[in-house]
Amino acid sequence: MPRFRFFFPALLLLWAGPGLGANTDPRKAVELPPIDPSFLPMEPIDVPIVDGGRLDGVLHVSITLQAKGADEAAELGKRMPELRAAALPAVIEFARLCASRFAPVDVERLSAMVAPPVKRVAAGIDKVLIVKVYAAQR
């Protein structure tokens, strides 16, 4: 009887045939859509989270700007250091007042603090998008 214990599962696999095997059909390569030139990513911004006079963590923010058109995007690309300099004080202020590494980041409030100073620098900006944000221990 012990040898039949292994015989039945093997017989079942043979009976099932190629239907249970791996999918070996050739697949077509998926083409990615072209990158939209109106989206311009900024360099990530990392600022300290200070709580009670001590360093509590680091706030990491990635911002992407959406231009109103292709011409505006080309102009914004040249002014990226100036735009980042406008966003930096707002992110620092948010980290000082609202951020904690123990709580979720309020992205709506962060966006409301960052968008106005960045949009004041260049009129060609349609949207200021926070694409990645997290607070972590340093």
mmCIF file of C-alpha atoms in Angstrom:
data_model
loop_
_atom_site.group_PDB
_atom_site.id
_atom_site.type_symbol
_atom_site.label_atom_id
_atom_site.label_comp_id
_atom_site.label_asym_id
_atom_site.label_seq_id
_atom_site.Cartn_x
_atom_site.Cartn_y
_atom_site.Cartn_z
ATOM 1 C CA MET A 1 0.000 0.000 0.000
ATOM 2 C CA PRO A 2 2.803 2.587 0.643
ATOM 3 C CA ARG A 3 3.909 2.670 -2.988
ATOM 4 C CA PHE A 4 0.344 3.461 -4.172
ATOM 5 C CA ARG A 5 0.382 6.591 -2.015
ATOM 6 C CA PHE A 6 2.812 8.209 -4.521
ATOM 7 C CA PHE A 7 1.407 6.492 -7.604
ATOM 8 C CA PHE A 8 -2.030 8.147 -7.525
ATOM 9 C CA PRO A 9 -0.820 11.812 -7.463
ATOM 10 C CA ALA A 10 1.622 11.083 -10.292
ATOM 11 C CA LEU A 11 -1.153 9.458 -12.308
ATOM 12 C CA LEU A 12 -3.395 12.455 -11.658
ATOM 13 C CA LEU A 13 -0.754 14.855 -13.003
ATOM 14 C CA LEU A 14 -0.294 12.755 -16.148
ATOM 15 C CA TRP A 15 -4.040 12.617 -16.700
ATOM 16 C CA ALA A 16 -4.389 16.415 -16.372
ATOM 17 C CA GLY A 17 -1.985 16.816 -19.266
ATOM 18 C CA PRO A 18 -0.621 20.104 -20.571
ATOM 19 C CA GLY A 19 -3.664 22.053 -19.344
ATOM 20 C CA LEU A 20 -2.084 22.518 -15.906
ATOM 21 C CA GLY A 21 1.389 23.321 -17.224
ATOM 22 C CA ALA A 22 3.039 26.710 -17.448
ATOM 23 C CA ASN A 23 1.775 29.234 -19.950
ATOM 24 C CA THR A 24 4.361 29.185 -22.719
ATOM 25 C CA ASP A 25 2.504 31.314 -25.274
ATOM 26 C CA PRO A 26 4.676 34.090 -26.703
ATOM 27 C CA ARG A 27 3.526 37.482 -25.515
ATOM 28 C CA LYS A 28 3.641 40.769 -27.313
ATOM 29 C CA ALA A 29 5.787 43.527 -25.867
ATOM 30 C CA VAL A 30 3.724 46.305 -24.364
ATOM 31 C CA GLU A 31 4.598 49.731 -25.665
ATOM 32 C CA LEU A 32 4.672 52.477 -23.078
ATOM 33 C CA PRO A 33 3.060 55.766 -24.023
ATOM 34 C CA PRO A 34 5.462 58.632 -24.681
ATOM 35 C CA ILE A 35 6.400 60.737 -21.670
ATOM 36 C CA ASP A 36 4.298 63.862 -21.406
ATOM 37 C CA PRO A 37 6.692 66.838 -21.647
ATOM 38 C CA SER A 38 4.380 69.052 -19.599
ATOM 39 C CA PHE A 39 5.314 67.175 -16.382
ATOM 40 C CA LEU A 40 8.588 68.342 -14.836
ATOM 41 C CA PRO A 41 9.924 66.533 -11.768
ATOM 42 C CA MET A 42 11.885 68.531 -9.203
ATOM 43 C CA GLU A 43 14.838 67.193 -7.281
ATOM 44 C CA PRO A 44 13.607 65.559 -4.043
ATOM 45 C CA ILE A 45 13.475 67.814 -0.994
ATOM 46 C CA ASP A 46 14.577 66.404 2.387
ATOM 47 C CA VAL A 47 14.073 68.592 5.452
ATOM 48 C CA PRO A 48 14.456 67.914 9.173
ATOM 49 C CA ILE A 49 11.462 67.413 11.440
ATOM 50 C CA VAL A 50 12.212 69.355 14.617
ATOM 51 C CA ASP A 51 10.091 68.746 17.706
ATOM 52 C CA GLY A 52 10.783 70.453 21.002
ATOM 53 C CA GLY A 53 14.246 71.596 19.969
ATOM 54 C CA ARG A 54 15.446 68.137 18.946
ATOM 55 C CA LEU A 55 15.731 66.450 15.572
ATOM 56 C CA ASP A 56 12.838 63.975 15.390
ATOM 57 C CA GLY A 57 13.133 62.725 11.814
ATOM 58 C CA VAL A 58 13.318 63.709 8.161
ATOM 59 C CA LEU A 59 10.498 64.651 5.795
ATOM 60 C CA HIS A 60 11.102 63.471 2.217
ATOM 61 C CA VAL A 61 9.052 65.183 -0.517
ATOM 62 C CA SER A 62 9.053 64.646 -4.288
ATOM 63 C CA ILE A 63 7.267 67.316 -6.315
ATOM 64 C CA THR A 64 6.313 67.328 -9.986
ATOM 65 C CA LEU A 65 5.164 70.460 -11.768
ATOM 66 C CA GLN A 66 2.588 70.333 -14.531
ATOM 67 C CA ALA A 67 2.994 73.102 -17.059
ATOM 68 C CA LYS A 68 0.102 74.621 -18.989
ATOM 69 C CA GLY A 69 1.720 73.681 -22.302
ATOM 70 C CA ALA A 70 4.885 72.527 -24.039
ATOM 71 C CA ASP A 71 6.270 76.068 -24.404
ATOM 72 C CA GLU A 72 5.738 76.782 -20.712
ATOM 73 C CA ALA A 73 7.373 73.454 -19.840
ATOM 74 C CA ALA A 74 10.520 74.399 -21.736
ATOM 75 C CA GLU A 75 10.659 77.708 -19.883
ATOM 76 C CA LEU A 76 10.037 76.047 -16.488
ATOM 77 C CA GLY A 77 12.858 73.573 -17.114
ATOM 78 C CA LYS A 78 15.295 76.485 -17.200
ATOM 79 C CA ARG A 79 13.948 77.915 -13.929
ATOM 80 C CA MET A 80 13.944 74.700 -11.887
ATOM 81 C CA PRO A 81 16.490 75.894 -9.234
ATOM 82 C CA GLU A 82 14.394 79.016 -8.643
ATOM 83 C CA LEU A 83 11.205 76.931 -8.342
ATOM 84 C CA ARG A 84 12.859 74.528 -5.908
ATOM 85 C CA ALA A 85 14.072 77.496 -3.848
ATOM 86 C CA ALA A 86 10.454 78.714 -3.656
ATOM 87 C CA ALA A 87 9.193 75.301 -2.495
ATOM 88 C CA LEU A 88 11.906 74.721 0.118
ATOM 89 C CA PRO A 89 10.777 77.270 2.773
ATOM 90 C CA ALA A 90 7.189 76.008 2.541
ATOM 91 C CA VAL A 91 8.304 72.389 3.063
ATOM 92 C CA ILE A 92 10.518 73.435 5.992
ATOM 93 C CA GLU A 93 7.608 75.311 7.579
ATOM 94 C CA PHE A 94 5.303 72.316 7.094
ATOM 95 C CA ALA A 95 7.877 69.989 8.667
ATOM 96 C CA ARG A 96 8.243 72.342 11.629
ATOM 97 C CA LEU A 97 4.524 72.800 12.257
ATOM 98 C CA CYS A 98 2.702 69.717 10.982
ATOM 99 C CA ALA A 99 4.989 66.734 10.414
ATOM 100 C CA SER A 100 5.811 63.838 12.687
ATOM 101 C CA ARG A 101 7.445 60.543 11.905
ATOM 102 C CA PHE A 102 4.761 58.859 14.034
ATOM 103 C CA ALA A 103 1.747 60.110 12.053
ATOM 104 C CA PRO A 104 0.682 60.102 8.396
ATOM 105 C CA VAL A 105 1.668 63.166 6.420
ATOM 106 C CA ASP A 106 -1.230 65.514 5.602
ATOM 107 C CA VAL A 107 -0.543 65.820 1.875
ATOM 108 C CA GLU A 108 -3.471 68.166 1.213
ATOM 109 C CA ARG A 109 -2.123 70.667 3.737
ATOM 110 C CA LEU A 110 1.430 70.267 2.397
ATOM 111 C CA SER A 111 0.204 70.899 -1.138
ATOM 112 C CA ALA A 112 -1.741 73.963 0.019
ATOM 113 C CA MET A 113 1.431 75.353 1.618
ATOM 114 C CA VAL A 114 3.775 74.581 -1.316
ATOM 115 C CA ALA A 115 1.657 75.472 -4.364
ATOM 116 C CA PRO A 116 1.156 79.248 -3.864
ATOM 117 C CA PRO A 117 4.839 80.261 -3.526
ATOM 118 C CA VAL A 118 5.855 78.029 -6.438
ATOM 119 C CA LYS A 119 3.072 79.353 -8.675
ATOM 120 C CA ARG A 120 4.069 82.942 -7.815
ATOM 121 C CA VAL A 121 7.502 82.328 -9.333
ATOM 122 C CA ALA A 122 6.197 81.183 -12.723
ATOM 123 C CA ALA A 123 2.799 81.795 -14.277
ATOM 124 C CA GLY A 124 3.199 78.805 -16.622
ATOM 125 C CA ILE A 125 2.539 76.274 -13.828
ATOM 126 C CA ASP A 126 -0.857 74.601 -13.989
ATOM 127 C CA LYS A 127 -0.515 72.228 -11.008
ATOM 128 C CA VAL A 128 1.975 71.468 -8.258
ATOM 129 C CA LEU A 129 1.769 67.727 -7.613
ATOM 130 C CA ILE A 130 3.139 65.989 -4.516
ATOM 131 C CA VAL A 131 4.026 62.594 -5.992
ATOM 132 C CA LYS A 132 5.853 61.048 -3.045
ATOM 133 C CA VAL A 133 6.075 62.018 0.609
ATOM 134 C CA TYR A 134 7.064 60.228 3.776
ATOM 135 C CA ALA A 135 8.463 60.992 7.209
ATOM 136 C CA ALA A 136 11.178 58.742 8.552
ATOM 137 C CA GLN A 137 13.670 58.492 11.347
ATOM 138 C CA ARG A 138 16.927 60.164 10.418
#
